[in-house]
């Protein structure tokens, strides 16, 4: 089941995404990430429960990263699933995004 929930933890607003992030769902994920960046200058996207992500989902993450960078906000990915990790590595985006094992590791 697809889901996107935001919660505060320390200085971060965490957007926890679950399910399959494809064209039918990525616009909601994009909106949730951009909304979080509008509310907080430190945002993490938790991807532990994402079972599939396509290029539209990756584009939502890239847009979030670029938006954060343009406004000097902190942005990163945490607890990424193996399915997401494989796509990020394939696109070599694992070398672009700040990726943390968990929220505590993000500092």
Short mmCIF file of C-alpha atoms in Angstrom, two decimals:
data_model
loop_
_atom_site.label_atom_id
_atom_site.label_comp_id
_atom_site.label_asym_id
_atom_site.label_seq_id
_atom_site.Cartn_x
_atom_site.Cartn_y
_atom_site.Cartn_z
CA UNK A 1 0.00 0.00 0.00
CA UNK A 2 1.34 3.40 -0.96
CA UNK A 3 1.81 5.97 1.75
CA UNK A 4 3.56 9.20 2.50
CA UNK A 5 3.68 10.52 6.07
CA UNK A 6 5.65 13.36 7.61
CA UNK A 7 6.91 13.42 11.18
CA UNK A 8 9.36 15.55 13.13
CA UNK A 9 12.42 14.03 14.69
CA UNK A 10 15.02 16.34 16.15
CA UNK A 11 15.82 19.09 13.70
CA UNK A 12 14.46 17.05 10.78
CA UNK A 13 11.09 16.75 9.13
CA UNK A 14 11.02 13.18 7.88
CA UNK A 15 8.91 12.14 4.91
CA UNK A 16 8.33 8.39 5.22
CA UNK A 17 7.41 6.89 1.87
CA UNK A 18 6.05 3.39 1.39
CA UNK A 19 4.81 1.22 -1.45
CA UNK A 20 5.57 1.45 -5.15
CA UNK A 21 6.72 4.87 -6.32
CA UNK A 22 5.77 4.94 -9.97
CA UNK A 23 4.09 7.39 -12.33
CA UNK A 24 0.73 6.90 -10.62
CA UNK A 25 2.10 7.83 -7.20
CA UNK A 26 5.24 9.92 -7.70
CA UNK A 27 3.40 13.26 -7.93
CA UNK A 28 2.12 12.76 -4.36
CA UNK A 29 5.63 11.90 -3.20
CA UNK A 30 7.00 14.97 -4.98
CA UNK A 31 4.33 17.15 -3.35
CA UNK A 32 5.06 15.74 0.10
CA UNK A 33 8.80 16.37 -0.26
CA UNK A 34 8.36 19.93 -1.55
CA UNK A 35 5.75 20.65 1.14
CA UNK A 36 8.18 19.42 3.81
CA UNK A 37 10.91 21.66 2.39
CA UNK A 38 8.49 24.57 2.58
CA UNK A 39 7.98 23.92 6.29
CA UNK A 40 11.47 22.95 7.44
CA UNK A 41 15.09 23.56 6.41
CA UNK A 42 16.13 20.00 7.22
CA UNK A 43 14.29 17.18 5.44
CA UNK A 44 15.00 13.47 5.23
CA UNK A 45 13.14 11.08 2.96
CA UNK A 46 12.77 7.64 4.53
CA UNK A 47 12.59 4.91 1.88
CA UNK A 48 12.72 1.76 3.99
CA UNK A 49 9.25 0.59 2.92
CA UNK A 50 9.55 1.38 -0.79
CA UNK A 51 9.35 -1.85 -2.77
CA UNK A 52 9.73 -0.28 -6.23
CA UNK A 53 10.75 3.09 -7.64
CA UNK A 54 10.79 4.16 -11.29
CA UNK A 55 12.28 7.18 -13.05
CA UNK A 56 9.37 9.41 -12.03
CA UNK A 57 10.04 8.57 -8.38
CA UNK A 58 13.74 9.25 -8.83
CA UNK A 59 12.82 12.57 -10.47
CA UNK A 60 10.78 13.50 -7.38
CA UNK A 61 13.83 12.82 -5.19
CA UNK A 62 16.11 14.80 -7.50
CA UNK A 63 13.72 17.76 -7.49
CA UNK A 64 13.63 17.67 -3.71
CA UNK A 65 17.41 17.59 -3.58
CA UNK A 66 17.73 20.50 -6.02
CA UNK A 67 15.09 22.55 -4.19
CA UNK A 68 16.85 21.98 -0.87
CA UNK A 69 20.20 22.88 -2.36
CA UNK A 70 18.84 26.10 -3.89
CA UNK A 71 17.48 27.28 -0.55
CA UNK A 72 20.43 26.09 1.52
CA UNK A 73 18.39 23.42 3.30
CA UNK A 74 19.60 20.02 4.51
CA UNK A 75 18.28 17.07 2.50
CA UNK A 76 19.03 13.40 2.52
CA UNK A 77 17.73 9.88 2.11
CA UNK A 78 17.54 7.49 5.05
CA UNK A 79 16.94 3.79 5.55
CA UNK A 80 16.69 3.11 1.84
CA UNK A 81 15.39 -0.27 0.73
CA UNK A 82 17.45 -2.60 -1.43
CA UNK A 83 15.11 -1.91 -4.38
CA UNK A 84 15.77 1.83 -4.13
CA UNK A 85 19.48 1.29 -3.53
CA UNK A 86 19.75 -0.75 -6.74
CA UNK A 87 18.11 1.99 -8.84
CA UNK A 88 20.21 4.74 -7.24
CA UNK A 89 23.38 2.75 -7.91
CA UNK A 90 22.36 2.05 -11.50
CA UNK A 91 21.82 5.76 -12.11
CA UNK A 92 24.92 6.58 -10.04
CA UNK A 93 22.76 8.82 -7.90
CA UNK A 94 24.04 7.06 -4.79
CA UNK A 95 27.05 9.32 -5.23
CA UNK A 96 24.87 12.46 -5.44
CA UNK A 97 22.34 12.14 -2.62
CA UNK A 98 23.42 12.26 0.99
CA UNK A 99 22.38 8.76 2.15
CA UNK A 100 22.22 7.75 5.81
CA UNK A 101 21.62 4.38 7.42
CA UNK A 102 19.11 5.97 9.82
CA UNK A 103 18.02 9.32 11.20
CA UNK A 104 20.63 9.25 13.97
CA UNK A 105 23.40 8.87 11.37
CA UNK A 106 22.19 12.05 9.64
CA UNK A 107 23.19 13.91 12.77
#
